[in-house]
Amino acid sequence: MTTFLFFLPLILTNAVLGIYAERKISAFIQDRMGPMETGKFGILQTTADIVKLIQKEDIVPAAADWKLFKLAPVIIFTAVFSGFAVIPLSGAWDGAGLEIGVFYLLAIISLDVLGILMAGWGSNSKFSLFGALRSVAQIISYEVPLGLSVLCVVMITQSLDLQEISLSQGLQSPNSVYLFGVVKSMDVSQWGGVFAWNIVQAPLLIPVFVIFFIASLAECNRAPFDLPEAESELIAGYHTEYSGFRWAFFMLAEYGMMMLVSMLAAILFFGAWNTPLPNMGVVKLADWTTGAPGSFMSYIWGVFWLLSKALIGMFMHMWIRWTYPRLRIDQLMNLSWKYLTPAAILLLLLCGIWRLWMIA
């Protein structure tokens, strides 16, 4: 219940601030000003948009299947929101604490495919249906390299528990931490910080993260993988017929998914809620920015570091969107099946070899 009360306002706040940030970031990249009129530096523009959406009439097309049409946004948002249940926020705040948290997370967020298909079919519009079919094909295709990249981390850490994966990347690790994960190398258990991150313990995870990041862009329908919402071809894709608050649910789910995959990336590769600052001799940066286990400051520092890393991941999502052009559908499928999936399978084999012969 505590996790629910934390993440619901967080997702709402993230959507409001994320939309404003994306407008400003895109404007900066394209040498524009972005919103400037509503509030200081346009900071109230997103709030004005929310008020407008709430006041708009809830229109359901006459020929639509109204049950599917109305249920689809709820299914999509619920699937994304449910994924936050297993996210550990600190050493003492581990969410639902499932031992199969990785499996649960990948399973629950895949249910948004059903909501997208319901939205496209229930709208009874060819634009919506084409967008939904594109989205289903895209998400199913990119779930393969995404799942394989996550499996690489699971193989290295030998755990499906997100909290155990988090603990193994900091001062509270129950096992010794070696630089680059090699048995005979320097023991950095007391250093903590960046030296304990998975990508440093096992450098093979660096290309794994690249595959994970590309696949996560496709999972979120973010550019250059935003073909399901290609306005030049499909108007707005599967949510073309939606208006008002139901349309806002789709945007809320999109920004929620961005935060979720960014948090997952931080947990799997970049130390989770652990501090990135190491202990260096008498300068105990890791100790100072972690807090004693179970203390109030450990909650504060854990949430701070995890959210900071997630926000950096979201910034990268926005940066990519306004930098690279949209792919064609054949390029999108080729990238997944001909390049990312074989590369992920090869890296999975190499991670298995690394775990057997390099890590204690």
XYZ file of C-alpha atoms in Angstrom:
360
model
C 0.000 0.000 0.000
C 2.878 2.345 0.808
C 4.398 1.677 -2.616
C 1.024 2.407 -4.260
C 0.696 5.733 -2.407
C 4.220 6.649 -3.484
C 4.094 5.696 -7.157
C 0.630 6.994 -8.098
C 1.445 10.680 -7.396
C 4.932 10.066 -8.774
C 3.542 8.880 -12.127
C 1.136 11.825 -12.300
C 3.883 14.315 -11.439
C 6.268 12.609 -13.839
C 3.791 12.979 -16.708
C 3.186 16.678 -16.016
C 6.849 17.580 -15.634
C 7.971 15.122 -18.326
C 5.757 16.677 -20.993
C 7.012 20.157 -20.107
C 10.617 18.940 -20.059
C 10.228 17.225 -23.424
C 8.847 20.396 -24.984
C 11.763 22.404 -23.651
C 14.384 19.768 -24.508
C 13.055 19.398 -28.048
C 13.024 23.185 -28.413
C 16.625 23.406 -27.219
C 17.762 20.673 -29.630
C 15.970 22.376 -32.535
C 17.049 25.884 -31.487
C 13.526 26.996 -30.553
C 12.027 28.558 -27.429
C 9.266 26.044 -26.691
C 6.233 27.108 -24.591
C 6.719 30.641 -23.244
C 3.290 32.277 -22.803
C 1.486 30.275 -20.085
C 3.287 31.006 -16.842
C 6.953 31.852 -16.323
C 8.902 30.188 -19.164
C 5.680 28.394 -20.111
C 5.826 26.247 -16.988
C 2.004 26.205 -16.669
C 1.415 25.078 -20.260
C 1.100 21.395 -19.327
C -1.278 22.269 -16.475
C -3.417 24.253 -18.921
C -3.450 21.271 -21.284
C -4.617 18.976 -18.465
C -7.451 21.349 -17.554
C -8.462 21.462 -21.211
C -8.449 17.660 -21.518
C -10.563 17.219 -18.384
C -13.131 19.713 -19.678
C -13.405 18.138 -23.131
C -16.388 16.009 -24.038
C -15.879 12.243 -23.845
C -16.756 11.225 -27.410
C -17.340 7.587 -28.381
C -17.717 6.969 -32.142
C -21.171 5.710 -33.087
C -19.844 2.581 -34.812
C -17.287 1.760 -32.092
C -17.466 -1.206 -29.747
C -18.002 0.962 -26.690
C -16.996 -1.716 -24.156
C -13.600 -2.296 -25.753
C -13.222 1.397 -26.548
C -13.708 2.508 -22.946
C -11.773 -0.332 -21.340
C -8.621 -0.093 -23.477
C -7.017 3.000 -21.819
C -7.632 1.501 -18.375
C -5.996 -1.805 -19.382
C -2.910 -0.034 -20.740
C -2.476 2.217 -17.703
C -3.120 -0.624 -15.244
C -0.510 -2.839 -16.934
C 2.121 -0.105 -16.725
C 1.211 0.982 -13.188
C 1.247 -2.604 -11.899
C 4.860 -2.942 -12.984
C 5.963 -0.445 -10.331
C 4.846 -2.832 -7.565
C 8.146 -4.751 -7.594
C 10.512 -1.774 -7.943
C 12.829 -1.567 -4.887
C 13.332 2.028 -3.740
C 15.982 1.459 -1.068
C 17.632 -1.296 0.929
C 14.682 -1.450 3.321
C 11.907 -0.546 0.852
C 11.670 -3.380 -1.628
C 8.118 -2.934 -2.924
C 6.214 -6.208 -3.244
C 9.405 -8.146 -2.579
C 8.690 -10.903 -5.095
C 11.480 -13.423 -5.616
C 10.472 -13.548 -9.286
C 10.217 -9.764 -9.659
C 11.960 -9.698 -13.054
C 9.590 -12.309 -14.466
C 6.541 -10.523 -13.030
C 7.621 -7.175 -14.418
C 8.200 -8.452 -17.958
C 4.910 -10.390 -17.855
C 2.707 -7.593 -16.542
C 3.915 -4.841 -18.861
C 3.397 -7.094 -21.883
C -0.342 -6.921 -21.170
C -0.442 -3.399 -22.610
C -0.454 -5.114 -26.019
C -4.004 -6.270 -25.257
C -5.075 -2.725 -24.416
C -3.555 -1.343 -27.601
C -5.265 -4.004 -29.719
C -8.572 -3.337 -27.935
C -8.212 0.397 -28.630
C -7.530 -0.152 -32.333
C -10.245 -2.742 -32.900
C -12.828 -1.090 -30.651
C -12.489 2.268 -32.429
C -13.764 0.738 -35.704
C -11.352 2.967 -37.646
C -8.847 1.783 -40.225
C -6.258 4.268 -38.959
C -6.630 3.013 -35.391
C -6.571 -0.627 -36.475
C -3.436 -0.187 -38.603
C -1.727 1.591 -35.729
C -2.713 -1.151 -33.285
C -1.460 -3.937 -35.564
C 1.819 -2.107 -36.085
C 2.196 -1.650 -32.355
C 1.463 -5.300 -31.573
C 3.985 -6.483 -34.185
C 6.583 -4.005 -32.932
C 6.207 -4.748 -29.219
C 6.190 -8.529 -29.676
C 9.275 -8.300 -31.915
C 11.281 -6.136 -29.525
C 10.241 -8.074 -26.423
C 12.559 -10.835 -27.659
C 15.853 -8.870 -27.508
C 14.588 -7.028 -24.423
C 13.921 -10.288 -22.601
C 17.264 -11.742 -23.695
C 19.131 -8.658 -22.458
C 17.397 -8.912 -19.081
C 18.237 -12.624 -19.000
C 21.918 -11.736 -19.415
C 21.776 -9.741 -16.162
C 19.855 -12.543 -14.443
C 22.538 -15.012 -15.517
C 25.343 -12.809 -14.164
C 23.595 -12.025 -10.852
C 21.927 -15.452 -10.456
C 18.685 -13.898 -9.217
C 15.221 -12.909 -10.414
C 14.698 -10.738 -7.325
C 15.149 -7.053 -8.179
C 16.097 -6.263 -4.579
C 18.840 -8.917 -4.564
C 20.158 -7.523 -7.845
C 20.151 -4.055 -6.267
C 21.899 -5.159 -3.061
C 24.673 -6.859 -5.033
C 25.700 -3.500 -6.516
C 26.595 -1.562 -3.369
C 28.056 -1.536 0.106
C 25.273 -3.809 1.388
C 26.184 -6.638 -0.986
C 26.142 -9.992 0.867
C 28.997 -11.227 -1.335
C 32.424 -9.820 -2.119
C 32.565 -7.445 -5.071
C 35.576 -7.682 -7.363
C 36.665 -5.164 -9.958
C 35.430 -6.391 -13.361
C 34.065 -9.444 -11.547
C 37.283 -11.429 -11.884
C 38.153 -13.603 -8.903
C 41.816 -12.637 -8.623
C 41.310 -8.928 -9.196
C 41.030 -6.201 -6.567
C 38.302 -6.556 -3.922
C 36.236 -3.358 -4.061
C 33.504 -4.408 -1.614
C 34.312 -1.481 0.686
C 34.562 1.002 -2.181
C 30.987 0.728 -3.358
C 29.754 3.361 -5.760
C 30.250 2.941 -9.465
C 32.809 0.157 -8.942
C 30.032 -2.171 -7.747
C 27.673 -1.556 -10.675
C 26.837 -4.559 -12.833
C 28.300 -3.004 -15.957
C 31.628 -2.669 -14.107
C 31.479 -6.088 -12.454
C 30.746 -7.606 -15.870
C 31.772 -5.294 -18.764
C 29.955 -7.649 -21.157
C 26.777 -5.987 -19.916
C 27.692 -2.707 -21.644
C 26.606 -3.929 -25.126
C 23.728 -5.723 -23.390
C 22.550 -2.364 -22.058
C 22.699 -0.878 -25.583
C 20.339 -3.626 -26.795
C 18.120 -3.131 -23.738
C 17.935 0.617 -24.337
C 17.046 0.290 -28.037
C 14.407 -2.341 -27.286
C 12.956 -0.207 -24.473
C 12.482 2.664 -26.921
C 10.427 0.343 -29.124
C 8.466 -0.954 -26.115
C 7.505 2.624 -25.228
C 6.606 3.465 -28.866
C 9.159 6.257 -28.697
C 10.878 7.713 -31.759
C 12.524 6.499 -33.889
C 10.168 3.569 -33.202
C 6.912 5.527 -33.097
C 5.385 3.944 -36.219
C 2.173 2.989 -34.360
C 1.559 6.737 -33.895
C 2.938 7.987 -37.223
C 0.896 11.159 -37.714
C 1.874 11.491 -41.388
C 0.297 8.105 -42.181
C -2.118 7.147 -39.396
C -3.112 10.514 -37.855
C -2.387 9.315 -34.304
C -2.490 5.543 -34.635
C -4.449 3.396 -32.222
C -5.731 6.353 -30.168
C -6.916 8.456 -33.122
C -10.586 8.302 -32.041
C -9.943 9.125 -28.378
C -10.503 12.523 -26.817
C -10.410 14.210 -23.441
C -9.400 12.296 -20.375
C -9.296 8.891 -22.119
C -6.642 10.232 -24.494
C -4.755 11.592 -21.477
C -4.637 8.045 -20.079
C -2.576 6.955 -23.086
C -0.088 9.783 -22.519
C 0.019 9.008 -18.804
C 0.802 5.368 -19.581
C 3.506 6.350 -22.106
C 5.389 8.537 -19.661
C 4.819 5.964 -16.917
C 6.372 3.300 -19.160
C 9.347 5.570 -19.841
C 9.968 5.924 -16.108
C 9.442 2.204 -15.500
C 11.968 1.029 -18.119
C 14.410 3.737 -17.000
C 14.142 2.501 -13.395
C 14.576 -1.080 -14.600
C 17.706 -0.067 -16.543
C 19.102 1.609 -13.423
C 18.402 -1.505 -11.323
C 19.840 -3.987 -13.804
C 22.912 -2.075 -14.953
C 23.666 1.089 -12.954
C 23.556 0.263 -9.266
C 19.806 0.682 -8.627
C 19.238 2.813 -5.515
C 22.914 2.593 -4.506
C 25.062 5.718 -4.614
C 27.405 6.183 -7.594
C 30.009 7.837 -5.322
C 32.717 5.445 -4.011
C 34.668 5.441 -0.780
C 38.157 6.759 -1.523
C 40.491 6.303 1.444
C 39.377 8.474 4.351
C 36.781 10.196 2.151
C 33.778 7.914 2.687
C 31.520 9.275 -0.046
C 29.584 6.021 -0.397
C 28.925 5.827 3.350
C 27.854 9.465 3.532
C 25.466 9.202 0.586
C 23.897 5.847 1.488
C 22.900 6.042 5.124
C 22.898 3.281 7.705
C 20.829 0.239 6.670
C 17.221 0.695 7.777
C 17.669 4.330 8.800
C 15.474 7.177 7.591
C 18.345 8.618 5.543
C 18.761 5.311 3.730
C 15.182 5.727 2.444
C 15.871 9.295 1.337
C 19.166 8.505 -0.381
C 17.784 5.360 -2.020
C 14.802 7.151 -3.564
C 16.996 10.077 -4.582
C 19.575 7.972 -6.432
C 17.042 5.706 -8.146
C 14.923 8.644 -9.345
C 18.036 10.556 -10.470
C 19.207 7.631 -12.606
C 15.688 7.121 -13.974
C 15.405 10.799 -14.944
C 18.724 10.573 -16.801
C 17.299 7.586 -18.683
C 14.162 9.553 -19.548
C 16.314 12.433 -20.770
C 18.089 10.003 -23.112
C 14.681 8.841 -24.425
C 13.760 12.461 -25.186
C 17.157 13.204 -26.674
C 16.902 10.233 -29.062
C 13.382 11.247 -30.103
C 14.468 14.656 -31.332
C 17.714 13.463 -32.906
C 16.970 10.453 -35.117
C 14.365 10.157 -37.907
C 11.560 7.604 -37.823
C 12.326 4.170 -39.253
C 10.285 2.470 -41.959
C 8.369 -0.635 -40.910
C 10.768 -2.961 -42.776
C 13.789 -1.268 -41.187
C 12.175 -1.605 -37.777
C 11.593 -5.344 -38.180
C 15.036 -5.946 -39.707
C 16.730 -4.223 -36.774
C 14.971 -6.488 -34.291
C 15.125 -9.893 -35.989
C 18.336 -9.623 -38.029
C 20.564 -7.657 -35.664
C 19.373 -7.185 -32.068
C 18.033 -10.690 -31.473
C 21.112 -12.567 -32.812
C 23.393 -10.151 -30.936
C 21.421 -10.699 -27.716
C 21.631 -14.501 -28.117
C 25.406 -14.271 -28.625
C 25.803 -12.017 -25.594
C 23.681 -14.420 -23.534
C 26.135 -17.212 -24.417
C 29.128 -15.007 -23.540
C 27.517 -13.997 -20.228
C 27.103 -17.675 -19.387
C 30.802 -18.287 -20.130
C 31.741 -15.210 -18.081
C 29.665 -16.444 -15.134
C 31.172 -19.958 -15.241
C 34.841 -19.121 -15.683
C 35.405 -15.512 -14.616
C 33.188 -14.753 -11.612
C 33.665 -16.338 -8.202
